CSV table of C-alpha atoms and ligand atoms in Angstrom, one decimal:
chain,number,residue,atom,x,y,z
F,279,MET,CA,15.1,-21.5,7.2
F,280,ARG,CA,17.6,-19.5,5.1
F,281,THR,CA,18.0,-21.2,1.7
F,282,PRO,CA,20.3,-20.5,-1.3
F,283,LYS,CA,17.4,-18.5,-2.8
F,284,HIS,CA,17.9,-16.0,0.1
F,285,ASP,CA,21.6,-15.7,-0.8
F,286,GLN,CA,20.6,-15.1,-4.4
F,287,PHE,CA,18.3,-12.3,-3.3
F,288,MET,CA,21.1,-10.7,-1.4
F,289,GLU,CA,23.5,-11.0,-4.4
F,290,MET,CA,20.8,-9.4,-6.5
F,291,VAL,CA,20.4,-6.6,-4.0
F,292,LEU,CA,24.2,-6.0,-3.7
F,293,GLY,CA,24.5,-5.9,-7.5
F,294,SER,CA,21.6,-3.5,-8.0
F,295,GLN,CA,21.6,0.3,-8.3
F,296,ASN,CA,17.9,1.1,-8.6
F,297,ILE,CA,15.6,-1.1,-6.6
F,298,VAL,CA,11.9,0.0,-6.8
F,299,ALA,CA,9.5,-1.5,-4.2
F,300,LEU,CA,5.9,-2.1,-5.1
F,301,THR,CA,4.0,-2.8,-1.9
F,302,GLY,CA,0.6,-3.7,-0.6
F,303,ALA,CA,-1.4,-4.4,2.5
F,304,GLY,CA,0.6,-7.5,3.4
F,305,LEU,CA,3.5,-5.2,4.4
F,306,SER,CA,1.4,-3.8,7.3
F,307,THR,CA,-0.3,-6.9,8.6
F,308,SER,CA,2.4,-7.5,11.2
F,309,ALA,CA,1.9,-3.8,12.3
F,310,GLY,CA,-1.7,-4.8,13.2
F,311,ILE,CA,-3.5,-3.6,10.1
F,312,PRO,CA,-5.5,-6.3,8.3
F,313,ASP,CA,-5.1,-6.9,4.6
F,314,PHE,CA,-8.0,-7.1,2.2
F,315,ARG,CA,-8.2,-10.5,0.5
F,316,SER,CA,-6.6,-13.0,2.9
F,317,PRO,CA,-8.9,-15.4,4.7
F,318,LYS,CA,-8.7,-13.0,7.7
F,319,GLY,CA,-8.7,-9.9,5.6
F,320,ILE,CA,-11.1,-7.0,5.7
F,321,TYR,CA,-13.3,-8.3,2.8
F,322,ALA,CA,-13.8,-11.6,4.6
F,323,ASP,CA,-15.4,-9.8,7.5
F,324,PRO,CA,-19.2,-10.5,7.2
F,325,THR,CA,-19.9,-7.1,8.8
F,326,VAL,CA,-18.0,-5.3,6.0
F,327,ALA,CA,-19.8,-4.7,2.6
F,328,GLY,CA,-16.7,-5.9,0.6
F,329,GLU,CA,-15.3,-3.6,-2.0
F,330,ARG,CA,-18.5,-1.5,-1.7
F,331,VAL,CA,-16.9,0.3,1.3
F,332,PHE,CA,-14.4,1.8,-1.0
F,333,ASP,CA,-16.8,2.5,-3.9
F,334,ILE,CA,-17.2,6.2,-4.8
F,335,ASN,CA,-20.8,5.7,-6.1
F,336,VAL,CA,-21.8,3.9,-2.9
F,337,PHE,CA,-20.2,6.7,-0.9
F,338,ARG,CA,-22.1,9.4,-2.8
F,339,GLU,CA,-25.4,7.6,-2.1
F,340,ASP,CA,-24.7,6.7,1.5
F,341,PRO,CA,-21.5,7.9,3.2
F,342,THR,CA,-22.3,5.8,6.3
F,343,VAL,CA,-21.3,2.6,4.5
F,344,PHE,CA,-17.8,4.0,4.6
F,345,SER,CA,-17.8,5.9,7.8
F,346,SER,CA,-19.1,3.0,9.9
F,347,PHE,CA,-16.6,0.7,8.4
F,348,PHE,CA,-13.7,3.1,8.8
F,349,ALA,CA,-14.5,3.7,12.5
F,350,LYS,CA,-12.8,0.3,13.1
F,351,LEU,CA,-9.9,0.5,10.6
F,352,TYR,CA,-8.9,4.1,11.4
F,353,PRO,CA,-7.6,3.5,15.0
F,354,GLN,CA,-5.7,0.4,13.8
F,355,MET,CA,-3.9,2.5,11.2
F,356,LYS,CA,-3.4,5.5,13.4
F,357,ASP,CA,-1.8,3.5,16.3
F,358,ALA,CA,0.4,1.4,14.0
F,359,GLN,CA,4.2,1.6,13.8
F,360,PRO,CA,6.3,0.5,10.8
F,361,SER,CA,6.8,-3.2,10.5
F,362,LYS,CA,10.1,-5.0,9.9
F,363,GLY,CA,9.3,-5.0,6.2
F,364,HIS,CA,9.0,-1.2,6.2
F,365,LYS,CA,12.3,-1.0,8.1
F,366,MET,CA,14.0,-3.4,5.6
F,367,LEU,CA,13.0,-0.9,2.8
F,368,LYS,CA,14.5,1.9,4.8
F,369,LYS,CA,17.7,-0.1,5.2
F,370,LEU,CA,17.9,-0.8,1.5
F,371,GLN,CA,17.4,2.9,0.9
F,372,ASP,CA,20.3,3.7,3.4
F,373,MET,CA,22.4,1.2,1.4
F,374,ARG,CA,21.7,3.4,-1.6
F,375,LYS,CA,20.1,0.4,-3.4
F,376,LEU,CA,16.4,1.3,-3.0
F,377,LYS,CA,15.4,4.4,-4.9
F,378,CYS,CA,11.6,4.5,-4.7
F,379,VAL,CA,8.6,2.9,-3.0
F,380,ILE,CA,5.3,2.7,-4.8
F,381,THR,CA,2.6,1.7,-2.4
F,382,GLN,CA,-1.0,0.9,-2.6
F,383,ASN,CA,-1.2,1.3,1.2
F,384,ILE,CA,-3.0,4.3,2.7
F,385,ASP,CA,-1.6,3.9,6.2
F,386,GLY,CA,1.5,6.1,5.7
F,387,LEU,CA,3.8,3.6,7.3
F,388,ASP,CA,6.4,3.7,4.5
F,389,VAL,CA,6.7,7.4,5.0
F,390,ALA,CA,6.8,6.9,8.8
F,391,ALA,CA,9.7,4.5,8.4
F,392,GLY,CA,11.7,7.2,6.6
F,393,CYS,CA,11.3,6.0,3.0
F,394,ASP,CA,11.5,8.8,0.4
F,395,PRO,CA,10.2,9.1,-2.2
F,396,VAL,CA,7.0,7.1,-1.5
F,397,ILE,CA,4.4,7.2,-4.3
F,398,GLU,CA,1.1,6.6,-2.6
F,399,VAL,CA,-0.9,5.6,-5.6
F,400,HIS,CA,-4.1,5.0,-3.6
F,401,GLY,CA,-3.7,8.1,-1.5
F,402,HIS,CA,-3.3,8.4,2.3
F,403,ILE,CA,-5.3,9.1,5.4
F,404,ARG,CA,-3.4,12.2,6.6
F,405,ASP,CA,-6.1,14.5,5.3
F,406,TYR,CA,-9.9,14.4,4.6
F,407,VAL,CA,-11.1,16.0,1.3
F,408,CYS,CA,-14.6,16.8,0.3
F,409,ILE,CA,-16.1,15.2,-2.8
F,410,ASP,CA,-17.0,18.6,-4.3
F,411,SER,CA,-14.8,19.5,-7.3
F,412,VAL,CA,-12.8,22.0,-5.2
F,413,HIS,CA,-11.7,19.2,-2.9
F,414,HIS,CA,-11.5,21.3,0.3
F,415,LYS,CA,-9.0,19.7,2.7
F,416,VAL,CA,-9.0,19.2,6.5
F,417,PRO,CA,-6.2,17.4,8.5
F,418,THR,CA,-7.6,14.1,9.7
F,419,THR,CA,-6.4,14.8,13.3
F,420,GLN,CA,-9.0,17.5,13.5
F,421,LEU,CA,-11.8,15.0,12.7
F,422,ASP,CA,-10.6,12.2,15.1
F,423,ALA,CA,-13.7,12.1,17.3
F,424,ASP,CA,-16.2,11.9,14.4
F,425,ILE,CA,-14.2,9.3,12.6
F,426,ARG,CA,-13.9,7.0,15.6
F,427,ALA,CA,-17.7,7.4,16.2
F,428,GLY,CA,-18.4,6.4,12.6
F,429,ARG,CA,-20.2,9.7,11.8
F,430,PRO,CA,-20.2,10.9,8.2
F,431,ILE,CA,-18.4,14.2,7.9
F,432,LYS,CA,-19.5,17.3,6.1
F,433,CYS,CA,-17.1,19.8,4.6
F,434,PRO,CA,-17.0,23.0,6.8
F,435,GLU,CA,-16.5,25.1,3.7
F,436,CYS,CA,-19.1,23.8,1.2
F,437,GLY,CA,-21.2,21.1,3.0
F,438,ALA,CA,-20.3,18.3,0.7
F,439,TRP,CA,-19.4,14.9,2.2
F,440,MET,CA,-15.8,14.3,3.1
F,441,LYS,CA,-13.7,11.2,2.9
F,442,PRO,CA,-10.0,10.5,3.5
F,443,ASP,CA,-7.7,11.5,0.6
F,444,VAL,CA,-7.8,7.9,-0.5
F,445,VAL,CA,-8.6,6.6,-4.0
F,446,PHE,CA,-11.9,4.8,-4.1
F,447,PHE,CA,-13.0,2.3,-6.7
F,448,GLY,CA,-14.4,4.5,-9.5
F,449,GLU,CA,-11.7,7.2,-9.0
F,450,HIS,CA,-8.3,7.7,-10.7
F,451,VAL,CA,-5.2,6.6,-8.9
F,452,HIS,CA,-2.7,9.2,-7.9
F,453,ASN,CA,0.7,9.8,-9.7
F,454,LEU,CA,0.4,6.8,-12.0
F,455,GLU,CA,2.7,8.4,-14.6
F,456,LYS,CA,5.4,9.0,-11.9
F,457,ALA,CA,5.0,5.3,-10.8
F,458,LEU,CA,5.4,4.1,-14.4
F,459,THR,CA,8.6,6.1,-14.9
F,460,GLU,CA,10.1,4.7,-11.7
F,461,VAL,CA,9.2,1.1,-12.7
F,462,GLN,CA,10.8,1.6,-16.2
F,463,LYS,CA,14.0,2.7,-14.5
F,464,ALA,CA,14.2,-0.2,-12.0
F,465,ASP,CA,16.9,-2.8,-12.2
F,466,VAL,CA,15.1,-4.8,-9.5
F,467,LEU,CA,11.3,-4.6,-8.9
F,468,LEU,CA,10.7,-5.8,-5.4
F,469,ILE,CA,7.0,-6.7,-5.0
F,470,MET,CA,5.9,-7.2,-1.4
F,471,GLY,CA,2.6,-8.0,0.3
F,472,THR,CA,0.2,-7.6,-2.5
F,473,SER,CA,-2.2,-9.9,-4.3
F,474,LEU,CA,-1.5,-8.0,-7.5
F,475,THR,CA,-5.2,-8.1,-8.3
F,476,VAL,CA,-6.2,-4.4,-8.4
F,477,TYR,CA,-5.6,-2.4,-11.5
F,478,PRO,CA,-4.0,-0.2,-12.7
F,479,VAL,CA,-1.3,-1.0,-10.1
F,480,ALA,CA,-1.3,-4.7,-10.9
F,481,GLY,CA,-0.3,-3.8,-14.4
F,482,LEU,CA,2.7,-1.7,-13.4
F,483,PRO,CA,5.2,-4.7,-13.7
F,484,ASP,CA,4.3,-4.9,-17.4
F,485,TYR,CA,6.3,-1.7,-17.9
F,486,CYS,CA,9.6,-3.1,-16.6
F,487,SER,CA,12.5,-3.3,-19.1
F,488,ASP,CA,13.6,-6.7,-20.2
F,489,GLU,CA,16.6,-6.5,-17.9
F,490,THR,CA,14.6,-5.8,-14.8
F,491,LYS,CA,14.7,-8.6,-12.2
F,492,ILE,CA,11.4,-9.2,-10.6
F,493,VAL,CA,11.2,-10.4,-7.0
F,494,ILE,CA,7.9,-11.4,-5.4
F,495,LEU,CA,7.7,-11.6,-1.6
F,496,ASN,CA,4.2,-12.5,-0.6
F,497,GLY,CA,2.4,-15.0,1.6
F,498,ALA,CA,0.2,-16.3,-1.2
F,499,SER,CA,0.8,-16.9,-4.9
F,500,THR,CA,0.2,-14.0,-7.3
F,501,PRO,CA,-0.7,-13.9,-11.0
F,502,LEU,CA,2.9,-12.7,-11.7
F,503,ASP,CA,4.8,-15.6,-10.0
F,504,ALA,CA,5.5,-17.5,-13.2
F,505,GLN,CA,7.2,-14.4,-14.7
F,506,ALA,CA,9.3,-13.5,-11.7
F,507,ASP,CA,13.0,-14.2,-11.3
F,508,LEU,CA,12.7,-14.9,-7.5
F,509,VAL,CA,9.5,-15.8,-5.6
F,510,PHE,CA,9.3,-16.1,-1.9
F,511,HIS,CA,6.0,-17.3,-0.4
F,512,GLU,CA,7.0,-16.3,3.1
F,513,ASP,CA,6.0,-14.1,5.9
F,514,ILE,CA,7.7,-10.7,5.3
F,515,ASP,CA,9.0,-10.3,8.9
F,516,THR,CA,10.6,-13.8,8.8
F,517,PHE,CA,12.1,-13.0,5.4
F,518,THR,CA,13.7,-9.8,6.7
F,519,GLU,CA,15.4,-11.8,9.5
F,520,LEU,CA,16.5,-14.6,7.1
F,521,VAL,CA,18.2,-12.1,4.8
F,522,ARG,CA,19.5,-10.1,7.8
F,523,LEU,CA,17.9,-6.9,6.8
F,524,ALA,CA,15.6,-6.8,10.0
L,1493,OAD,P1,-4.6,-7.8,-0.7
L,1493,OAD,O1,-5.3,-8.0,0.6
L,1493,OAD,O2,-5.3,-8.0,-1.9
L,1493,OAD,O3,-3.3,-8.7,-0.7
L,1493,OAD,C1,-2.4,-8.7,0.3
L,1493,OAD,C2,-1.4,-9.9,0.1
L,1493,OAD,O4,-0.4,-9.8,1.2
L,1493,OAD,C3,-2.1,-11.2,0.2
L,1493,OAD,O5,-1.8,-12.0,-1.0
L,1493,OAD,C4,-1.5,-11.9,1.4
L,1493,OAD,O6,-1.2,-13.3,1.2
L,1493,OAD,C5,-0.2,-11.1,1.6
L,1493,OAD,N1,0.2,-11.0,3.0
L,1493,OAD,C6,-0.5,-10.6,4.1
L,1493,OAD,N2,0.3,-10.6,5.2
L,1493,OAD,C7,1.5,-11.0,4.8
L,1493,OAD,C8,2.7,-11.2,5.5
L,1493,OAD,N3,2.8,-11.0,6.8
L,1493,OAD,N4,3.8,-11.6,4.8
L,1493,OAD,C9,3.7,-11.9,3.5
L,1493,OAD,N5,2.6,-11.7,2.8
L,1493,OAD,C10,1.5,-11.3,3.4
L,1493,OAD,O7,-4.0,-6.3,-0.6
L,1493,OAD,P2,-3.5,-5.4,-1.8
L,1493,OAD,O8,-2.9,-6.2,-2.9
L,1493,OAD,O9,-2.7,-4.3,-1.1
L,1493,OAD,O10,-7.6,-0.4,-2.1
L,1493,OAD,O11,-4.9,-4.7,-2.3
L,1493,OAD,C11,-4.9,-3.7,-3.3
L,1493,OAD,C12,-6.0,-2.7,-3.0
L,1493,OAD,O12,-7.2,-3.4,-2.8
L,1493,OAD,C13,-5.8,-1.9,-1.7
L,1493,OAD,O13,-4.9,-0.8,-1.9
L,1493,OAD,C14,-7.2,-1.5,-1.3
L,1493,OAD,C15,-8.0,-2.8,-1.7
L,1493,OAD,O14,-9.2,-2.5,-2.2
L,1493,OAD,C16,-7.9,0.8,-1.4
L,1493,OAD,O15,-7.7,0.9,-0.2
L,1493,OAD,C17,-8.3,1.9,-2.2
């Protein structure tokens, strides 16, 4: 049900000039891609080795831990279409309110929805790169059959193992400086669909100015709720309908 808080959100949006969205896996669950830490999330699946599947040291030792796990996740991501939440962000961009999306998601759905710029701090699945220091690159579409079969992939150039251009635990996130600069410029930081538990991204809201309004839209509570100006513990799709940005 629409409440005065939803009206407050829309007033905040209309009065803003520089909304920055900080998004996570919850933005894509309605597109058919599971999140990580919900009761039905990827890490709750007993057949998945938890965060080890995205651990660079585990990958170096045994790439099949990742490749067998990704065989299931990859088709879900590849077949997905942007959710209502992604479309709401595009709408806010078209209204000249939203200026940047910072996402932890690797599915590329913010880009597919037409958002621009999108800072993909955890990388993306459009390319595979080898773990050799040269980072040879192959478009993921060329590797489709091997990925779906769960086969680990060797670099055609140097023979090193390849993984998607995704940041694993133990690796540096991409474009952190750029993300920081955008957060510092935000008059509204719209945090959507993230548990805000994975650093350094979870620390980005600390870099907001004192004037920045923080809005949290997430199904479950987050460590930042107490500091936020508006908190919605709601389904993102439902929220987009209630504020008429669907
Ligand atoms: P999490 O799974 O930790 O958090 C997703 C949040 O979205 C949860 O708090 C859910 O309650 C919420 N959520 C799910 N569906 C929702 C919906 N329809 N409406 C509203 N809220 C919903 O995912 P992230 O915070 O994105 O790293 O996880 C951060 C990183 O941890 C990921 O980028 C990933 C993972 O290890 C890599 O892939 C490298």
